[in-house]
XYZ file of C-alpha atoms in Angstrom:
152
model
C 100.342 38.833 -138.465
C 98.939 36.840 -135.591
C 95.250 35.835 -135.521
C 95.362 36.041 -131.718
C 94.001 39.577 -131.152
C 90.812 38.728 -133.120
C 90.556 35.359 -131.364
C 90.867 37.082 -127.981
C 87.980 39.421 -128.828
C 85.894 36.466 -130.034
C 86.636 34.488 -126.842
C 85.801 37.472 -124.622
C 82.256 37.513 -126.039
C 81.649 33.915 -124.906
C 79.707 33.689 -121.631
C 81.767 30.799 -120.216
C 84.712 33.044 -119.327
C 85.281 36.314 -117.467
C 88.246 38.606 -117.096
C 89.983 37.208 -120.210
C 93.107 39.169 -121.092
C 96.716 38.844 -122.209
C 99.042 38.204 -119.264
C 101.964 40.612 -118.831
C 100.869 42.260 -122.098
C 101.774 39.053 -124.002
C 99.140 38.165 -126.634
C 100.458 34.558 -126.595
C 99.555 34.112 -122.902
C 95.945 34.584 -121.869
C 94.492 34.418 -118.398
C 90.915 34.435 -117.221
C 88.214 32.795 -115.143
C 86.316 29.741 -116.359
C 82.726 29.402 -115.100
C 81.554 25.776 -114.960
C 77.811 25.166 -115.422
C 77.394 21.900 -113.524
C 77.876 20.684 -109.966
C 80.213 20.044 -108.263
C 82.254 22.858 -109.845
C 79.607 25.505 -110.584
C 79.864 26.935 -107.062
C 83.143 28.587 -108.029
C 85.248 30.087 -110.796
C 88.558 28.635 -111.929
C 91.516 30.734 -113.042
C 93.214 29.367 -116.145
C 96.026 30.198 -118.502
C 96.067 29.522 -122.237
C 99.512 29.608 -123.842
C 100.041 29.779 -127.603
C 103.272 28.767 -129.312
C 104.934 31.013 -131.861
C 103.710 28.445 -134.437
C 100.020 29.017 -133.620
C 97.668 28.056 -135.265
C 99.801 25.191 -136.626
C 100.414 23.965 -133.067
C 97.752 23.644 -130.368
C 97.672 25.997 -127.389
C 98.189 24.606 -123.910
C 95.583 25.124 -121.194
C 96.615 25.143 -117.539
C 94.276 25.487 -114.569
C 95.820 27.787 -111.958
C 93.051 27.142 -109.407
C 93.337 23.722 -107.734
C 90.471 21.428 -108.749
C 89.394 17.932 -107.674
C 89.020 16.442 -111.153
C 90.328 13.257 -112.821
C 91.454 15.110 -115.974
C 93.511 17.792 -114.155
C 96.712 16.978 -112.291
C 98.126 18.755 -109.248
C 100.221 21.027 -111.513
C 97.078 22.161 -113.366
C 97.884 20.237 -116.554
C 94.724 19.199 -118.362
C 93.973 16.000 -120.282
C 92.336 17.720 -123.238
C 92.281 15.574 -126.404
C 91.362 18.566 -128.600
C 94.766 20.160 -127.948
C 96.854 17.054 -128.634
C 98.854 16.959 -131.852
C 96.733 13.999 -133.103
C 93.463 15.942 -132.843
C 94.552 19.542 -133.377
C 93.395 21.314 -136.544
C 94.820 24.753 -137.427
C 91.263 25.979 -138.121
C 90.319 25.404 -134.452
C 89.627 28.724 -132.721
C 90.814 29.641 -129.236
C 87.197 30.014 -128.084
C 86.602 26.366 -129.107
C 89.544 25.311 -126.919
C 87.963 27.174 -123.971
C 84.513 25.694 -124.695
C 86.076 22.235 -124.841
C 87.882 22.873 -121.544
C 84.628 23.948 -119.870
C 82.849 20.866 -121.257
C 85.651 18.729 -119.798
C 85.185 20.322 -116.340
C 81.390 20.073 -116.532
C 81.431 16.357 -117.436
C 84.263 14.483 -115.700
C 85.060 11.341 -117.667
C 87.062 8.549 -115.991
C 88.488 7.698 -119.439
C 90.138 11.123 -119.730
C 92.433 11.104 -116.775
C 95.667 12.371 -115.380
C 94.712 11.237 -111.863
C 93.792 7.525 -111.856
C 92.864 7.669 -108.144
C 90.146 10.269 -108.808
C 88.962 8.467 -111.948
C 88.570 5.280 -109.902
C 86.735 7.168 -107.139
C 84.403 8.770 -109.718
C 83.600 5.334 -111.175
C 83.305 3.342 -107.941
C 82.057 5.959 -105.435
C 80.395 8.784 -107.417
C 78.667 10.302 -104.351
C 81.912 10.443 -102.393
C 83.688 11.944 -105.416
C 81.004 14.614 -105.810
C 81.107 15.466 -102.109
C 84.912 15.810 -102.107
C 84.876 17.840 -105.322
C 82.252 20.216 -103.868
C 84.281 20.646 -100.682
C 87.483 21.234 -102.680
C 85.686 23.784 -104.879
C 84.420 25.627 -101.797
C 87.946 25.757 -100.340
C 89.943 26.627 -103.472
C 87.817 28.124 -106.241
C 87.374 31.858 -106.646
C 84.055 33.555 -106.058
C 82.002 33.673 -109.249
C 81.594 37.168 -110.680
C 77.977 38.303 -110.449
C 77.567 40.146 -113.686
C 78.704 39.357 -117.200
C 81.365 41.570 -118.641
C 85.066 41.868 -119.305
């Protein structure tokens, strides 16, 4: 039987996400809101999807950001440069909540070395103030309102 129902319950208890649930009743597709802690992204909430293969936990899940974000590690399709979920770094013992924690850490600390958008990585390195300003503006325009209270 799948470990996913227990992993979903475990992930729901973590304070970095809200509204985490299976999409279309499919336990292999989760959706929710990620709540970054640091500027420039902490003014909003970002909808994400986590998709598990039928070979989970032997294969890593795939995280996709559904909310547009101005970030060097996230492309315009919402694909995320997340080393933890690459086949080289994936370990079957890794829990779904760790994937979400890693994703939040990635959003909270943009790293020009982890990039899918070289233009934004270059801007972050060469013009950090301009990058931060644009990312804040983008967050204000695109991110969802943060939920006030903790809970499912």
